[in-house]
XYZ file of N, CA and C in Angstrom:
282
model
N 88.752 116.983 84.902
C 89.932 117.826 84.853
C 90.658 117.727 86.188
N 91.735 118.049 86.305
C 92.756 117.868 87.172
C 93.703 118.768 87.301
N 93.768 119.674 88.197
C 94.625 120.594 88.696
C 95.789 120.356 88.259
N 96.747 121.309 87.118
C 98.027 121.001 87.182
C 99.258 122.104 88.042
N 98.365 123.343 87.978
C 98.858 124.273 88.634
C 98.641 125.477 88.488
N 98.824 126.503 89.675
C 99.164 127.656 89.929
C 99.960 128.555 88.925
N 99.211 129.865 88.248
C 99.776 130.389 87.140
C 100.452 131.511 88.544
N 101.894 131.639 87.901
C 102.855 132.460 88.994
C 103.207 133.533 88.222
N 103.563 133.313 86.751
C 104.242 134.350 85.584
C 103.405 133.999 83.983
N 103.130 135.150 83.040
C 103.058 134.919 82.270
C 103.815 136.274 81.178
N 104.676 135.458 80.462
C 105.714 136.255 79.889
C 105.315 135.796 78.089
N 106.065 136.840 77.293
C 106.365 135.986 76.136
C 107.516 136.277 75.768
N 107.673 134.867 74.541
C 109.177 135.047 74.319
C 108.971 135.596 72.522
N 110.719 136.019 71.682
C 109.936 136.535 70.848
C 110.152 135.242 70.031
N 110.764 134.056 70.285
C 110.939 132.937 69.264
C 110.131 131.717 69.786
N 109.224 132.006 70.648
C 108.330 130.770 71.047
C 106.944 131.306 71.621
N 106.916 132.348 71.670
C 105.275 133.093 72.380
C 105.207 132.858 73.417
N 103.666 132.685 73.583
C 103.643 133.048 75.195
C 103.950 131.733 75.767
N 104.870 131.816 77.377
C 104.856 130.623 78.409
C 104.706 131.305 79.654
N 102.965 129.944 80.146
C 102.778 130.468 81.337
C 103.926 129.513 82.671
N 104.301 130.118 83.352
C 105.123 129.240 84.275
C 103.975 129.736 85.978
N 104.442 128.364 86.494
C 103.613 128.200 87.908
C 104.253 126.982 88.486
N 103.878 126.632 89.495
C 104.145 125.570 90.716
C 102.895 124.885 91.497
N 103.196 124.013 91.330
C 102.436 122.520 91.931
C 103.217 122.271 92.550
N 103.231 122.061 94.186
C 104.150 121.202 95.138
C 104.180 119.802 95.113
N 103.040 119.394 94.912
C 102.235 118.174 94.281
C 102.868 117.374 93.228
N 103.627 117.771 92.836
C 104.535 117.811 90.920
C 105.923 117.239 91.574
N 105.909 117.835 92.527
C 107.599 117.775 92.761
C 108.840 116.290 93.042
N 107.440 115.641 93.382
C 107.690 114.282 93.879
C 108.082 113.483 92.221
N 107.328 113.767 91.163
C 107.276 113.260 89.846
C 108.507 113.487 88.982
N 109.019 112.398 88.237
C 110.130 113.061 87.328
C 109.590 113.738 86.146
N 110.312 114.257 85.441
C 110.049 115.414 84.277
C 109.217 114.774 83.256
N 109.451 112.955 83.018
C 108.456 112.649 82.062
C 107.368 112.501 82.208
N 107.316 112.319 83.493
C 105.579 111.434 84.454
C 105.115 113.181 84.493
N 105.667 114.527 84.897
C 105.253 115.909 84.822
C 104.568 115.629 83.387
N 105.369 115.706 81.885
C 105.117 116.045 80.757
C 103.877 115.188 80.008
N 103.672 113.848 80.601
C 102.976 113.443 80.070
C 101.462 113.736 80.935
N 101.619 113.913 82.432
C 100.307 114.536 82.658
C 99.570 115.820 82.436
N 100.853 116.590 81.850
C 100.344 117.698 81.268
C 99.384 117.332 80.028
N 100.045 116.916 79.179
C 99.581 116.405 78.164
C 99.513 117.561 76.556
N 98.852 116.714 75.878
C 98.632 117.476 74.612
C 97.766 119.491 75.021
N 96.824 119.417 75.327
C 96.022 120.885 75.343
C 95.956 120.838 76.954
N 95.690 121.791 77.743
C 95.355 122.717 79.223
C 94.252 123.339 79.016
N 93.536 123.092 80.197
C 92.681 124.209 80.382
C 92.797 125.245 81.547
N 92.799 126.662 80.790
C 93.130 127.733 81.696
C 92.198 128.008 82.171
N 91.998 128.219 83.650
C 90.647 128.781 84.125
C 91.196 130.223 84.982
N 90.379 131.527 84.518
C 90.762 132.359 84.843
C 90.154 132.700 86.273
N 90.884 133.846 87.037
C 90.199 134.017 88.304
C 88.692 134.659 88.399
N 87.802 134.789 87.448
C 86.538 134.873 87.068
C 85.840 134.045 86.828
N 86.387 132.742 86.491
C 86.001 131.766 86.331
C 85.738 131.484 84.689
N 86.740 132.267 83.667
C 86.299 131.676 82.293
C 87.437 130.461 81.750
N 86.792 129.780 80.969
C 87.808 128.723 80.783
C 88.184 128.823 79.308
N 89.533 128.679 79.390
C 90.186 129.299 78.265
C 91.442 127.618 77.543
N 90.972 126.994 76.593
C 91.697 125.556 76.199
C 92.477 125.933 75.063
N 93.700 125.686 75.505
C 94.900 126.091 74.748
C 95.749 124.403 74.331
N 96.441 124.400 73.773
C 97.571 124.027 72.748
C 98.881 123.998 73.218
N 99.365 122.720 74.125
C 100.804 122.805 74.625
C 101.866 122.173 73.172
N 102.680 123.450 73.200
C 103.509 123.722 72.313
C 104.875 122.357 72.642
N 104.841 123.451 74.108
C 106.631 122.562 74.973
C 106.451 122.596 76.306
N 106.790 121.903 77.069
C 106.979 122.162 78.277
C 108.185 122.066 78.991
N 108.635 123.257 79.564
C 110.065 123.125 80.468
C 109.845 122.851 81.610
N 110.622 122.125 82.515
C 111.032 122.022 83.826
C 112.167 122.259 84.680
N 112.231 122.944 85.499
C 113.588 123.165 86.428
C 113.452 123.319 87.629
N 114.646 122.668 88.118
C 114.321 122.807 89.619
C 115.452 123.424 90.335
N 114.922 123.355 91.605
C 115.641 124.505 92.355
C 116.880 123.894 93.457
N 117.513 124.546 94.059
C 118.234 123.823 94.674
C 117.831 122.682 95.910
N 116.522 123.207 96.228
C 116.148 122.279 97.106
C 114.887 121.465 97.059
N 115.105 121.306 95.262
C 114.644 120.132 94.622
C 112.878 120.269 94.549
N 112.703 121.705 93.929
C 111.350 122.299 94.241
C 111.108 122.805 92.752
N 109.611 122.478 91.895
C 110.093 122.349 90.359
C 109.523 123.155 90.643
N 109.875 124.106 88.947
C 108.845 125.339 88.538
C 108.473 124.633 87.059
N 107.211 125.042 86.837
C 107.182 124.188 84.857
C 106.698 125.527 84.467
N 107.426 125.237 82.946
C 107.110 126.680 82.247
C 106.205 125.558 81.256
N 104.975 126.099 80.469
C 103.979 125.277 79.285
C 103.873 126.643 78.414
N 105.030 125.942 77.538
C 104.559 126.984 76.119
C 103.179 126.863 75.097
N 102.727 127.679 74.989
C 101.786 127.779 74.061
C 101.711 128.640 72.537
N 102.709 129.028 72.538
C 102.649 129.582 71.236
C 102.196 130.794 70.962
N 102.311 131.613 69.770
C 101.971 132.662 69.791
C 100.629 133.172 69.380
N 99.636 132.106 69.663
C 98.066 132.175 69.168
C 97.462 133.106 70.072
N 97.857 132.850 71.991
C 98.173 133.623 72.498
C 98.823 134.608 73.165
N 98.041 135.721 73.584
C 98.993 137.186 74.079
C 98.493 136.847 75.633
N 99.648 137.061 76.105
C 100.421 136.936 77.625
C 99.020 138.035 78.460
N 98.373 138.810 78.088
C 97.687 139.657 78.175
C 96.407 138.780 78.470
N 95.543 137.808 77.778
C 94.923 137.312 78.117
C 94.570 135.947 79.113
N 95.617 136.160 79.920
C 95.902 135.414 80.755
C 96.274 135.858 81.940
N 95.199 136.274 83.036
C 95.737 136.763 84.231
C 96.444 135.993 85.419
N 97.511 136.732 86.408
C 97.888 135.979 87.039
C 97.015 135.370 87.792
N 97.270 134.807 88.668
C 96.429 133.945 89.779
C 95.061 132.869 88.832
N 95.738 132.850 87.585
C 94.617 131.637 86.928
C 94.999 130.159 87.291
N 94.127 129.023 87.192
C 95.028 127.946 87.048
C 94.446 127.096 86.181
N 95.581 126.206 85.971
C 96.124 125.192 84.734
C 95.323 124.086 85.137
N 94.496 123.614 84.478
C 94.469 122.156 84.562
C 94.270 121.045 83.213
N 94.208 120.039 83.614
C 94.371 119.227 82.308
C 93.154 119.303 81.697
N 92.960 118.655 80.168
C 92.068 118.795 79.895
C 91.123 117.576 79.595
């Protein structure tokens, strides 16, 4: 597994469920497809307790900032609640 990133927000939406968004500085250098494809198909969430939680990437957004600094949002759908996912978890591949 491989670090994809730092969970910063976890929100849901009501027409796509939950998306966790975070930052990898590490990422930033990469364009959006070389990001999407190392994300890949499923993530594994590891919580700050250490449980590991393998989810189902729905979509993944990317945007960046003015001084060219990405944030990625990885939708997952509404299988899960934003609730079981604490901040300070992180993403990695699976």
């Amino acid at each position: 597994m491989h670090k994809l990133l730092d969970i910063g927000d976890v929100f849901e939406s009501k027409e796509y469920g939950t998306i966790i968004v975070g930052i990898n500085p590490e990422l930033d250098t990469l364009s959006h497809s070389e990001i999407k494809n190392r994300i890949g198909d499923y993530i594994v969430v590891r919580t700050p307790d250490y449980k590991e939680l393998e989810m189902k990437v729905i979509s993944v957004q990317i945007s960046n900032s003015l001084i060219d600094k990405k944030t990625i949002g990885i939708c997952i759908g509404k299988a899960v609640n934003p609730s079981d996912i604490p901040i300070r978890s992180v993403v990695y591949t699976r």
